[in-house]
Tab-separated table of C-alpha atoms and ligand atoms in Angstrom:
chain	number	residue	atom	x	y	z
Y	22	UNK	CA	11.638	-21.529	15.188
Y	23	UNK	CA	10.461	-19.943	18.423
Y	24	UNK	CA	13.925	-18.410	18.815
Y	25	UNK	CA	13.555	-16.689	15.445
Y	26	UNK	CA	10.097	-15.444	16.449
Y	27	UNK	CA	11.493	-14.159	19.738
Y	28	UNK	CA	14.237	-12.289	17.919
Y	29	UNK	CA	11.681	-10.877	15.482
Y	30	UNK	CA	9.418	-9.699	18.273
Y	31	UNK	CA	12.435	-8.058	19.938
Y	32	UNK	CA	13.182	-6.148	16.739
Y	33	UNK	CA	9.509	-5.157	16.422
Y	34	UNK	CA	9.323	-3.976	20.027
Y	35	UNK	CA	8.794	-0.318	20.958
Y	36	UNK	CA	11.858	-0.588	23.160
Y	37	UNK	CA	14.109	-1.487	20.238
Y	38	UNK	CA	12.564	1.214	18.047
Y	39	UNK	CA	13.049	3.907	20.683
Y	40	UNK	CA	16.632	2.744	21.173
Y	41	UNK	CA	17.266	2.920	17.424
Y	42	UNK	CA	15.632	6.357	17.081
Y	43	UNK	CA	17.689	7.879	19.876
Y	44	UNK	CA	20.820	6.313	18.419
Y	45	UNK	CA	20.131	7.600	14.894
Y	46	UNK	CA	19.013	11.088	15.975
Y	47	UNK	CA	21.859	11.342	18.494
Y	48	UNK	CA	24.710	10.029	16.396
Y	49	UNK	CA	23.629	11.341	12.966
Y	50	UNK	CA	23.924	15.073	13.711
Y	51	UNK	CA	27.134	14.484	15.646
Y	52	UNK	CA	28.868	12.878	12.656
Y	53	UNK	CA	27.540	15.566	10.301
Y	54	UNK	CA	28.853	18.242	12.665
Y	55	UNK	CA	32.232	16.591	12.974
Y	56	UNK	CA	32.615	16.421	9.199
Y	57	UNK	CA	31.333	20.017	8.691
Y	58	UNK	CA	33.527	21.585	11.386
Y	59	UNK	CA	36.706	19.864	10.176
Y	60	UNK	CA	35.972	20.782	6.586
Y	61	UNK	CA	35.308	24.445	7.301
Y	62	UNK	CA	38.433	24.612	9.471
Y	63	UNK	CA	40.509	23.266	6.571
Y	64	UNK	CA	38.890	25.665	4.085
Y	65	UNK	CA	39.612	28.616	6.366
Y	66	UNK	CA	43.241	27.590	6.744
Y	67	UNK	CA	43.629	27.284	2.983
Y	68	UNK	CA	42.072	30.689	2.270
Y	69	UNK	CA	44.217	32.352	5.008
Y	70	UNK	CA	47.334	30.839	3.467
Y	71	UNK	CA	46.275	31.938	-0.025
Y	72	UNK	CA	45.749	35.517	1.157
Y	73	UNK	CA	49.127	35.550	2.890
Y	74	UNK	CA	50.972	34.332	-0.211
Y	75	UNK	CA	49.102	36.739	-2.439
Y	76	UNK	CA	50.157	39.680	-0.197
Y	77	UNK	CA	53.794	38.533	-0.164
Y	78	UNK	CA	53.755	38.149	-3.929
Y	79	UNK	CA	52.433	41.694	-4.407
Y	80	UNK	CA	55.315	43.075	-2.382
Y	81	UNK	CA	57.801	41.012	-4.383
Y	82	UNK	CA	56.191	42.081	-7.674
Y	83	UNK	CA	57.180	45.726	-7.010
Y	84	UNK	CA	60.813	44.777	-6.571
Y	85	UNK	CA	60.745	42.453	-9.624
Y	86	UNK	CA	59.329	45.291	-11.713
Y	87	UNK	CA	61.857	47.884	-10.568
Y	88	UNK	CA	64.804	45.500	-11.054
Y	89	UNK	CA	63.428	44.357	-14.454
Y	90	UNK	CA	64.069	40.855	-13.092
Y	91	UNK	CA	61.945	39.068	-15.699
Y	92	UNK	CA	64.344	40.140	-18.459
Y	93	UNK	CA	67.498	40.021	-16.473
Y	94	UNK	CA	67.830	37.629	-13.475
Y	95	UNK	CA	70.955	39.209	-12.059
Y	96	UNK	CA	69.549	40.531	-8.800
Y	97	UNK	CA	70.937	38.659	-5.813
Y	98	UNK	CA	68.471	40.402	-3.534
Y	99	UNK	CA	65.475	39.083	-5.433
Y	100	UNK	CA	67.081	35.634	-5.762
Y	101	UNK	CA	67.533	35.609	-2.022
Y	102	UNK	CA	63.964	36.720	-1.404
Y	103	UNK	CA	62.556	34.124	-3.765
Y	104	UNK	CA	64.616	31.408	-2.096
Y	105	UNK	CA	63.583	32.620	1.354
Y	106	UNK	CA	59.928	32.632	0.363
Y	107	UNK	CA	60.127	29.130	-1.054
Y	108	UNK	CA	61.908	27.946	2.098
Y	109	UNK	CA	59.362	29.570	4.408
Y	110	UNK	CA	56.455	27.891	2.581
Y	111	UNK	CA	58.379	24.699	1.964
Y	112	UNK	CA	57.688	24.933	-1.741
Y	113	UNK	CA	58.747	25.933	-5.211
Y	114	UNK	CA	58.418	29.295	-6.972
Y	115	UNK	CA	58.577	29.806	-10.701
Y	116	UNK	CA	58.510	33.084	-12.605
Y	117	UNK	CA	56.987	33.053	-16.098
Y	118	UNK	CA	57.631	35.842	-18.608
Y	119	UNK	CA	55.079	36.996	-21.235
Y	120	UNK	CA	56.499	34.396	-23.705
Y	121	UNK	CA	55.340	31.673	-21.200
Y	122	UNK	CA	58.996	30.789	-20.562
Y	123	UNK	CA	60.074	29.840	-17.073
Y	124	UNK	CA	62.727	32.438	-16.292
Y	125	UNK	CA	63.242	31.461	-12.657
Y	126	UNK	CA	62.666	28.169	-10.842
Y	127	UNK	CA	63.735	27.916	-7.188
Y	128	UNK	CA	64.204	24.177	-7.773
Y	129	UNK	CA	66.373	25.083	-10.827
Y	130	UNK	CA	64.829	22.207	-12.769
Y	131	UNK	CA	62.664	23.724	-15.478
Y	132	UNK	CA	64.266	27.100	-16.269
Y	133	UNK	CA	63.998	27.944	-19.976
Y	134	UNK	CA	61.031	25.609	-20.485
Y	135	UNK	CA	57.702	26.855	-21.740
Y	136	UNK	CA	54.575	26.469	-19.613
Y	137	UNK	CA	51.124	27.032	-21.051
Y	138	UNK	CA	48.812	25.634	-18.402
Y	139	UNK	CA	45.326	27.084	-18.206
Y	140	UNK	CA	46.044	28.686	-14.818
Y	141	UNK	CA	49.123	30.509	-16.201
Y	142	UNK	CA	47.189	31.742	-19.240
Y	143	UNK	CA	44.315	33.082	-17.128
Y	144	UNK	CA	46.749	34.730	-14.697
Y	145	UNK	CA	48.200	36.689	-17.621
Y	146	UNK	CA	44.627	37.974	-17.912
Y	147	UNK	CA	44.784	39.162	-14.280
Y	148	UNK	CA	43.232	36.195	-12.455
Y	149	UNK	CA	44.597	34.796	-9.207
Y	150	UNK	CA	44.219	30.976	-9.240
Y	151	UNK	CA	44.578	28.694	-6.290
Y	152	UNK	CA	44.088	24.935	-6.034
Y	153	UNK	CA	44.259	22.790	-2.945
Y	154	UNK	CA	45.045	19.128	-3.527
Y	155	UNK	CA	43.798	17.238	-0.513
Y	156	UNK	CA	45.070	13.851	-1.705
Y	157	UNK	CA	48.684	14.786	-2.297
Y	158	UNK	CA	48.714	17.584	0.272
Y	159	UNK	CA	49.867	20.648	-1.649
Y	160	UNK	CA	48.597	24.126	-2.493
Y	161	UNK	CA	49.232	25.634	-5.918
Y	162	UNK	CA	48.783	29.289	-6.830
Y	163	UNK	CA	49.278	31.312	-9.985
Y	164	UNK	CA	49.311	35.118	-9.559
Y	165	UNK	CA	49.935	37.913	-12.029
Y	166	UNK	CA	53.046	40.090	-11.429
Y	167	UNK	CA	51.633	43.613	-11.786
Y	168	UNK	CA	53.825	46.628	-12.509
Y	169	UNK	CA	52.884	49.050	-9.702
Y	170	UNK	CA	53.551	52.119	-11.887
Y	171	UNK	CA	51.446	51.309	-14.974
Y	172	UNK	CA	49.467	48.232	-13.719
Y	173	UNK	CA	50.740	46.149	-16.659
Y	174	UNK	CA	51.013	42.400	-16.172
Y	175	UNK	CA	54.675	41.651	-16.608
Y	176	UNK	CA	54.674	37.979	-15.783
Y	177	UNK	CA	53.158	35.249	-13.579
Y	178	UNK	CA	54.180	33.653	-10.271
Y	179	UNK	CA	53.599	29.907	-9.976
Y	180	UNK	CA	53.865	28.897	-6.343
Y	181	UNK	CA	53.545	25.273	-5.307
Y	182	UNK	CA	53.778	24.696	-1.604
Y	183	UNK	CA	53.298	21.825	0.754
Y	184	UNK	CA	50.031	21.886	2.743
Y	185	UNK	CA	51.634	19.865	5.517
Y	186	UNK	CA	50.945	22.385	8.272
Y	187	UNK	CA	47.295	22.676	7.232
Y	188	UNK	CA	46.960	18.907	7.121
Y	189	UNK	CA	48.822	18.443	10.396
Y	190	UNK	CA	46.482	20.923	12.077
Y	191	UNK	CA	43.527	19.249	10.471
Y	192	UNK	CA	44.681	15.818	11.649
Y	193	UNK	CA	45.180	17.146	15.157
Y	194	UNK	CA	41.630	18.512	15.312
Y	195	UNK	CA	40.335	15.378	13.657
Y	196	UNK	CA	41.833	13.144	16.333
Y	197	UNK	CA	40.462	15.476	19.027
Y	198	UNK	CA	37.048	15.297	17.369
Y	199	UNK	CA	37.291	11.515	17.131
Y	200	UNK	CA	37.934	11.197	20.861
Y	201	UNK	CA	34.897	13.412	21.481
Y	202	UNK	CA	32.827	11.359	19.037
Y	203	UNK	CA	33.778	8.097	20.758
Y	204	UNK	CA	32.905	9.502	24.197
Y	205	UNK	CA	29.593	10.896	22.922
Y	206	UNK	CA	28.785	7.656	21.056
Y	207	UNK	CA	29.251	5.673	24.265
Y	208	UNK	CA	27.125	8.183	26.201
Y	209	UNK	CA	24.383	8.216	23.549
Y	210	UNK	CA	24.408	4.400	23.320
Y	211	UNK	CA	23.928	3.971	27.057
Y	212	UNK	CA	21.479	6.904	27.087
Y	213	UNK	CA	19.442	5.160	24.381
Y	214	UNK	CA	19.496	1.843	26.268
Y	215	UNK	CA	18.470	3.616	29.505
Y	216	UNK	CA	15.725	5.722	27.896
Y	217	UNK	CA	14.200	2.762	26.070
Y	218	UNK	CA	14.289	0.690	29.279
Y	219	UNK	CA	12.696	3.537	31.231
Y	220	UNK	CA	10.002	4.068	28.628
Y	221	UNK	CA	9.042	0.431	28.608
Y	222	UNK	CA	8.687	0.098	32.396
Y	223	UNK	CA	4.942	1.025	32.514
Y	224	UNK	CA	4.259	-1.505	29.724
Y	225	UNK	CA	6.179	-4.183	31.595
Y	226	UNK	CA	4.151	-3.380	34.718
Y	227	UNK	CA	0.983	-3.631	32.670
Y	228	UNK	CA	1.985	-6.995	31.259
Y	229	UNK	CA	2.803	-8.241	34.743
Y	230	UNK	CA	-0.575	-7.020	36.061
Y	231	UNK	CA	-2.388	-8.679	33.144
Y	232	UNK	CA	-0.539	-11.933	33.737
Y	233	UNK	CA	-1.426	-11.806	37.434
Y	234	UNK	CA	-5.035	-11.178	36.496
Y	235	UNK	CA	-5.033	-13.978	33.907
Y	236	UNK	CA	-3.559	-16.456	36.358
Y	237	UNK	CA	-6.160	-15.469	38.934
Y	238	UNK	CA	-3.572	-14.028	41.324
Y	239	UNK	CA	-5.261	-10.656	41.307
Y	240	UNK	CA	-8.911	-9.747	41.220
Y	241	UNK	CA	-8.978	-6.002	41.572
Y	242	UNK	CA	-8.803	-3.457	38.754
Y	243	UNK	CA	-5.560	-2.897	36.853
Y	244	UNK	CA	-3.912	0.481	37.492
Y	245	UNK	CA	-0.587	1.153	35.810
Y	246	UNK	CA	0.574	4.626	36.643
Y	247	UNK	CA	3.670	6.179	35.126
Y	248	UNK	CA	2.448	7.412	31.789
Y	249	UNK	CA	-0.820	8.643	30.342
Y	250	UNK	CA	-0.899	5.975	27.618
Y	251	UNK	CA	-0.700	2.985	29.960
Y	252	UNK	CA	-3.199	4.616	32.317
Y	253	UNK	CA	-5.578	4.992	29.408
Y	254	UNK	CA	-5.003	1.414	28.231
Y	255	UNK	CA	-5.502	0.051	31.750
Y	256	UNK	CA	-8.772	1.990	32.033
Y	257	UNK	CA	-9.952	0.505	28.743
Y	258	UNK	CA	-8.947	-2.990	29.888
Y	259	UNK	CA	-10.809	-2.472	33.166
Y	260	UNK	CA	-13.876	-1.434	31.183
Y	261	UNK	CA	-13.552	-4.576	29.070
Y	262	UNK	CA	-13.050	-6.795	32.118
Y	263	UNK	CA	-16.083	-5.229	33.778
Y	264	UNK	CA	-18.171	-5.876	30.671
Y	265	UNK	CA	-17.026	-9.486	30.707
Y	266	UNK	CA	-17.845	-9.709	34.405
Y	267	UNK	CA	-21.310	-8.286	33.858
Y	268	UNK	CA	-21.804	-10.680	30.945
Y	269	UNK	CA	-20.645	-13.615	33.018
Y	270	UNK	CA	-22.879	-12.624	35.925
Y	271	UNK	CA	-25.881	-12.190	33.664
Y	272	UNK	CA	-25.184	-15.595	32.082
Y	273	UNK	CA	-24.978	-17.202	35.494
Y	274	UNK	CA	-28.157	-15.450	36.577
Y	275	UNK	CA	-29.879	-16.570	33.394
Y	276	UNK	CA	-28.828	-20.187	33.920
Y	277	UNK	CA	-30.018	-20.138	37.520
Y	278	UNK	CA	-33.292	-18.463	36.482
Y	279	UNK	CA	-33.847	-21.039	33.747
Y	280	UNK	CA	-33.184	-23.903	36.163
Y	281	UNK	CA	-35.519	-22.367	38.689
Y	282	UNK	CA	-38.307	-21.714	36.174
Y	283	UNK	CA	-38.030	-25.196	34.720
Y	284	UNK	CA	-37.897	-26.782	38.139
Y	285	UNK	CA	-41.047	-25.111	39.462
Y	286	UNK	CA	-43.576	-26.990	37.258
Y	287	UNK	CA	-41.674	-30.259	37.813
Y	288	UNK	CA	-41.790	-29.757	41.610
Y	289	UNK	CA	-45.537	-29.050	41.387
Y	290	UNK	CA	-46.069	-32.200	39.316
Y	291	UNK	CA	-44.039	-34.250	41.792
Y	292	UNK	CA	-46.061	-32.902	44.736
Y	293	UNK	CA	-49.319	-33.649	42.905
Y	294	UNK	CA	-48.223	-37.147	41.946
Y	295	UNK	CA	-46.851	-37.897	45.433
Y	296	UNK	CA	-50.026	-36.803	47.171
Y	297	UNK	CA	-52.083	-39.004	44.838
Y	298	UNK	CA	-49.815	-41.944	45.501
Y	299	UNK	CA	-49.984	-41.364	49.235
Y	300	UNK	CA	-53.751	-41.778	49.200
Y	301	UNK	CA	-54.909	-45.314	48.906
Y	302	UNK	CA	-58.153	-45.712	47.005
Y	303	UNK	CA	-58.251	-42.064	45.953
Y	304	UNK	CA	-61.497	-41.242	44.175
Y	305	UNK	CA	-61.497	-40.971	40.395
Y	306	UNK	CA	-62.540	-37.280	40.593
Y	307	UNK	CA	-59.446	-36.505	42.614
Y	308	UNK	CA	-57.328	-38.301	40.039
Y	309	UNK	CA	-58.983	-36.297	37.306
Y	310	UNK	CA	-58.489	-33.007	39.139
Y	311	UNK	CA	-54.828	-33.724	39.875
Y	312	UNK	CA	-54.185	-34.941	36.332
Y	313	UNK	CA	-55.625	-31.667	35.024
Y	314	UNK	CA	-53.231	-29.756	37.251
Y	315	UNK	CA	-50.357	-31.917	36.054
Y	316	UNK	CA	-51.374	-31.273	32.412
Y	317	UNK	CA	-51.366	-27.520	33.127
Y	318	UNK	CA	-47.889	-27.739	34.569
Y	319	UNK	CA	-46.712	-29.712	31.517
Y	320	UNK	CA	-48.200	-27.021	29.296
Y	321	UNK	CA	-46.411	-24.337	31.276
Y	322	UNK	CA	-43.135	-26.216	31.112
Y	323	UNK	CA	-43.478	-26.525	27.360
Y	324	UNK	CA	-44.332	-22.779	27.045
Y	325	UNK	CA	-41.169	-21.873	28.981
Y	326	UNK	CA	-39.100	-24.158	26.760
Y	327	UNK	CA	-40.590	-22.787	23.538
Y	328	UNK	CA	-40.068	-19.188	24.771
Y	329	UNK	CA	-36.462	-20.019	25.633
Y	330	UNK	CA	-35.962	-21.464	22.161
Y	331	UNK	CA	-37.451	-18.301	20.623
Y	332	UNK	CA	-35.079	-16.202	22.710
Y	333	UNK	CA	-32.087	-18.243	21.545
Y	334	UNK	CA	-33.218	-17.876	17.935
Y	335	UNK	CA	-33.266	-14.099	18.325
Y	336	UNK	CA	-29.550	-14.157	18.896
Y	337	UNK	CA	-28.034	-12.905	15.679
Y	338	UNK	CA	-25.030	-15.187	15.954
Y	339	UNK	CA	-27.298	-18.251	16.314
Y	340	UNK	CA	-29.325	-17.822	13.141
Y	341	UNK	CA	-29.250	-15.419	10.258
Y	342	UNK	CA	-32.474	-13.404	9.931
Y	343	UNK	CA	-34.535	-14.250	6.874
Y	344	UNK	CA	-35.307	-10.861	5.446
Y	345	UNK	CA	-38.080	-10.325	2.914
Y	346	UNK	CA	-40.097	-7.323	1.781
Y	347	UNK	CA	-43.370	-7.541	3.698
Y	348	UNK	CA	-46.598	-5.580	3.542
Y	349	UNK	CA	-46.738	-4.426	7.178
Y	350	UNK	CA	-50.458	-3.541	7.087
Y	351	UNK	CA	-51.382	-7.113	6.117
Y	352	UNK	CA	-48.780	-8.479	8.501
Y	353	UNK	CA	-50.441	-6.656	11.455
Y	354	UNK	CA	-53.948	-7.636	10.345
Y	355	UNK	CA	-52.940	-11.310	10.373
Y	356	UNK	CA	-51.488	-11.057	13.883
Y	357	UNK	CA	-54.493	-9.197	15.244
Y	358	UNK	CA	-56.916	-11.636	13.603
Y	359	UNK	CA	-55.191	-14.440	15.489
Y	360	UNK	CA	-55.364	-12.607	18.825
Y	361	UNK	CA	-58.936	-11.322	18.329
Y	362	UNK	CA	-60.620	-14.432	19.878
Y	363	UNK	CA	-58.397	-14.129	22.986
Y	364	UNK	CA	-59.319	-10.430	23.243
Y	365	UNK	CA	-63.010	-11.224	22.857
Y	366	UNK	CA	-62.774	-13.876	25.542
Y	367	UNK	CA	-61.174	-11.285	27.837
Y	368	UNK	CA	-63.743	-8.685	26.859
Y	369	UNK	CA	-61.117	-6.372	25.429
Y	370	UNK	CA	-61.747	-4.328	22.299
Y	371	UNK	CA	-58.851	-4.738	19.840
Y	372	UNK	CA	-58.490	-2.096	17.103
Y	373	UNK	CA	-55.908	-1.618	14.343
Y	374	UNK	CA	-55.410	1.823	12.831
Y	375	UNK	CA	-53.114	2.109	9.790
Y	376	UNK	CA	-52.273	5.641	8.668
Y	377	UNK	CA	-50.640	4.632	5.390
Y	378	UNK	CA	-49.634	1.554	3.415
Y	379	UNK	CA	-46.223	0.367	4.576
Y	380	UNK	CA	-43.793	-2.197	3.143
Y	381	UNK	CA	-40.570	-2.997	4.899
Y	382	UNK	CA	-37.706	-5.488	4.871
Y	383	UNK	CA	-38.202	-7.689	7.945
Y	384	UNK	CA	-37.859	-11.227	9.237
Y	385	UNK	CA	-41.575	-11.997	9.315
Y	386	UNK	CA	-41.434	-14.840	11.835
Y	387	UNK	CA	-39.222	-12.985	14.309
Y	388	UNK	CA	-41.042	-9.672	14.148
Y	389	UNK	CA	-44.361	-11.464	14.371
Y	390	UNK	CA	-43.219	-12.911	17.742
Y	391	UNK	CA	-42.350	-9.391	18.962
Y	392	UNK	CA	-45.650	-7.805	17.925
Y	393	UNK	CA	-47.701	-10.767	19.174
Y	394	UNK	CA	-46.079	-10.505	22.602
Y	395	UNK	CA	-46.874	-6.785	22.837
Y	396	UNK	CA	-50.506	-7.208	21.773
Y	397	UNK	CA	-51.017	-10.345	23.873
Y	398	UNK	CA	-49.591	-8.532	26.919
Y	399	UNK	CA	-51.869	-5.534	26.285
Y	400	UNK	CA	-54.845	-7.925	26.285
Y	401	UNK	CA	-53.568	-10.073	29.166
Y	402	UNK	CA	-52.824	-7.237	31.584
Y	403	UNK	CA	-56.204	-5.616	31.026
Y	404	UNK	CA	-58.904	-6.922	33.313
Y	405	UNK	CA	-61.032	-3.785	33.358
Y	406	UNK	CA	-64.577	-3.254	32.271
Y	407	UNK	CA	-64.442	-1.589	28.870
Y	408	UNK	CA	-60.836	-2.531	28.259
Y	409	UNK	CA	-59.335	-1.687	24.872
Y	410	UNK	CA	-56.124	-2.135	22.934
Y	411	UNK	CA	-55.217	0.233	20.078
Y	412	UNK	CA	-52.553	-0.738	17.599
Y	413	UNK	CA	-51.390	2.004	15.193
Y	414	UNK	CA	-49.082	1.938	12.184
Y	415	UNK	CA	-47.388	4.927	10.595
Y	416	UNK	CA	-44.213	5.570	8.598
Y	417	UNK	CA	-41.874	8.174	7.162
Y	418	UNK	CA	-39.229	7.797	4.449
Y	419	UNK	CA	-36.860	5.961	6.806
Y	420	UNK	CA	-38.793	4.078	9.499
Y	421	UNK	CA	-42.157	2.589	10.281
Y	422	UNK	CA	-43.682	3.258	13.674
Y	423	UNK	CA	-45.881	0.925	15.659
Y	424	UNK	CA	-47.684	1.682	18.900
Y	425	UNK	CA	-49.551	-0.761	21.109
Y	426	UNK	CA	-51.642	1.149	23.616
Y	427	UNK	CA	-53.939	-0.262	26.284
Y	428	UNK	CA	-56.008	1.044	29.164
Y	429	UNK	CA	-55.001	-1.895	31.352
Y	430	UNK	CA	-53.431	-2.237	34.793
Y	431	UNK	CA	-50.233	-0.291	33.924
Y	432	UNK	CA	-46.714	-0.938	35.177
Y	433	UNK	CA	-45.310	0.492	38.446
Y	434	UNK	CA	-42.613	3.116	37.814
Y	435	UNK	CA	-39.804	1.184	39.525
Y	436	UNK	CA	-40.532	-1.921	37.408
Y	437	UNK	CA	-40.444	-0.183	34.035
Y	438	UNK	CA	-36.647	-0.389	33.696
Y	439	UNK	CA	-36.757	-4.159	34.407
Y	440	UNK	CA	-39.614	-5.384	32.241
Y	441	UNK	CA	-37.336	-6.272	29.309
Y	442	UNK	CA	-35.138	-8.486	31.511
Y	443	UNK	CA	-35.456	-12.228	31.104
Y	444	UNK	CA	-37.884	-13.842	33.591
Y	445	UNK	CA	-38.837	-10.473	35.079
Y	446	UNK	CA	-42.496	-10.233	36.076
Y	447	UNK	CA	-44.089	-7.349	37.950
Y	448	UNK	CA	-46.469	-9.583	39.880
Y	449	UNK	CA	-45.125	-13.130	39.783
Y	450	UNK	CA	-48.226	-14.910	40.960
Y	451	UNK	CA	-50.597	-12.895	38.758
Y	452	UNK	CA	-48.423	-13.328	35.699
Y	453	UNK	CA	-48.090	-17.038	36.428
Y	454	UNK	CA	-51.879	-17.335	36.745
Y	455	UNK	CA	-52.343	-15.861	33.293
Y	456	UNK	CA	-49.608	-17.996	31.803
Y	457	UNK	CA	-46.712	-15.515	31.700
Y	458	UNK	CA	-43.129	-16.763	31.596
Y	459	UNK	CA	-41.402	-13.384	31.932
Y	460	UNK	CA	-39.626	-13.998	28.627
Y	461	UNK	CA	-42.097	-12.284	26.269
Y	462	UNK	CA	-40.658	-8.745	26.389
Y	463	UNK	CA	-37.068	-10.036	26.314
Y	464	UNK	CA	-37.949	-11.836	23.063
Y	465	UNK	CA	-39.679	-8.677	21.764
Y	466	UNK	CA	-36.710	-6.442	22.542
Y	467	UNK	CA	-34.171	-8.853	20.985
Y	468	UNK	CA	-36.268	-9.176	17.856
Y	469	UNK	CA	-36.536	-5.386	17.487
Y	470	UNK	CA	-32.803	-4.942	18.063
Y	471	UNK	CA	-32.183	-7.608	15.421
Y	472	UNK	CA	-34.053	-5.324	13.016
Y	473	UNK	CA	-31.899	-2.370	14.190
Y	474	UNK	CA	-35.010	-0.839	15.680
Y	475	UNK	CA	-35.878	0.715	19.046
Y	476	UNK	CA	-38.604	0.218	21.639
Y	477	UNK	CA	-39.885	2.616	24.291
Y	478	UNK	CA	-42.501	2.206	26.975
Y	479	UNK	CA	-44.718	4.671	28.760
Y	480	UNK	CA	-46.998	3.494	31.510
Y	481	UNK	CA	-49.146	4.771	34.339
Y	482	UNK	CA	-50.341	2.463	37.044
Y	483	UNK	CA	-54.084	1.911	36.771
Y	484	UNK	CA	-54.344	4.045	33.616
Y	485	UNK	CA	-52.628	2.042	30.896
Y	486	UNK	CA	-49.465	1.303	28.949
Y	487	UNK	CA	-48.101	2.319	25.547
Y	488	UNK	CA	-45.248	0.532	23.777
Y	489	UNK	CA	-43.742	2.510	20.848
Y	490	UNK	CA	-41.621	0.677	18.305
Y	491	UNK	CA	-39.510	2.155	15.490
Y	492	UNK	CA	-38.011	-0.061	12.771
Y	493	UNK	CA	-36.047	0.915	9.624
Y	494	UNK	CA	-37.900	0.280	6.352
Y	495	UNK	CA	-34.725	-1.154	4.850
Y	496	UNK	CA	-32.899	-3.868	6.735
Y	497	UNK	CA	-29.360	-2.869	7.781
Y	498	UNK	CA	-27.145	-5.918	8.205
H	29	ADP	P1	-44.906	-12.349	30.839
H	29	ADP	O1	-44.672	-13.569	30.075
H	29	ADP	O2	-44.914	-12.519	32.292
H	29	ADP	O3	-46.002	-11.518	30.312
H	29	ADP	P2	-43.230	-10.315	29.673
H	29	ADP	O4	-41.760	-10.290	29.495
H	29	ADP	O5	-44.064	-10.309	28.441
H	29	ADP	O6	-43.563	-11.526	30.633
H	29	ADP	O7	-43.616	-9.062	30.529
H	29	ADP	C1	-42.912	-8.761	31.703
H	29	ADP	C2	-43.820	-8.123	32.714
H	29	ADP	O8	-44.175	-6.806	32.271
H	29	ADP	C3	-45.130	-8.818	32.874
H	29	ADP	O9	-45.016	-9.792	33.889
H	29	ADP	C4	-46.071	-7.714	33.265
H	29	ADP	O10	-46.067	-7.551	34.648
H	29	ADP	C5	-45.476	-6.483	32.645
H	29	ADP	N1	-46.216	-6.054	31.431
H	29	ADP	C6	-45.900	-6.314	30.159
H	29	ADP	N2	-46.779	-5.729	29.310
H	29	ADP	C7	-47.685	-5.103	30.069
H	29	ADP	C8	-48.828	-4.305	29.791
H	29	ADP	N3	-49.231	-4.074	28.525
H	29	ADP	N4	-49.520	-3.809	30.836
H	29	ADP	C9	-49.119	-4.045	32.081
H	29	ADP	N5	-48.029	-4.771	32.424
H	29	ADP	C10	-47.337	-5.294	31.437
């Protein structure tokens, strides 16, 4: 089975195809040329012979006319000339008179017989006929015998001659051509094998390099020089390998971040519990205080876990989004109503401004997470007197636009490009104090990308931050 597959893949290979193409395009024209050259050589020989005979016959016709040979075959001179001519051309000459009777036959077989072949009849009308029979190897001509004085047609020559010399010449050239064809065929065959081998070398190198890479024997980038195609392919493969490397690194980083984040509250709880245990007869207040701290850590641990779960759910391959047509104005009002008490507690004014009624196809749960994170962040990172958060909604025929603007602490310029990364926090201790996990914006971004939307941020340290979101009104799967 695998042998058949191997054979099949050999036939399907570029190498075999190139070999076949060179063979076909090399040998094809050569055979056509061989046939054409031999054929035209033969045709030329035949027409030269025909012309020669026709000239000889014209000369003879004058003498036949003056000796009135067609009516009276008593001229030894003409007999001799006819016999000589038939000997020279290794053939037979017959003279036909106007009654279609054979008056002279150099073979002396058919004299006195009548001949009414089409060629003879048309020659009495002045036509010169010639026919070359390739199979039996003879040339037959019928020519009118024209009286040179009055141009009357007195009779017809029928000349049948062997085409042996033509065929012998043709066979000679044919054998010469065959030798040439054999030599060229061998050269083209080996040329085709060599060319196809040469062409495939860069691909073989590439395969070798890929195998080395796959087996871990090589770690650097793949560079297969030799032809533009393989160079291009190797560049693409390097790009792909780099993407995979980046993906692998980011996965590893994520796993180590997750472990670290999950371990921190557990370590704190262990320290708290250990220090309680170490104290004999610890007062009840201390127990209470430490238990409160432990409860906070448990809460934090559970927040990290629920954020991680939300992040996983945002992955399109994990779950299919549940898309429904939602009134976005009401959707935002509900979210803001939920966050309002938190804003009030933080002394932050929270305002929603809708410029028009908007309905869009969204996954309500997932987009609600994204918007909540943005608004909660705007409230959380806003510890100023007179702090405010403005949420606006607008739309055109294609998208709806959402902005969440605050006059809070702002984000330092060098942190802006990192804030959407998982577990990234500008000020770790501050964020931790206010219950941040560093996963909120990663969830937000994934949710918006799931809706084929886009998010931008503009921030000035100490002045405030604006997040602008754009989402298509119709969900594109
Ligand atoms: P966290 O759970 O820590 O809030 P996020 O992913 O939501 O994590 O945000 C990442 C970081 O971006 C935050 O730690 C915070 O420093 C910064 N950030 C997010 N939103 C704002 C904002 N509106 N104003 C100032 N800083 C912000």
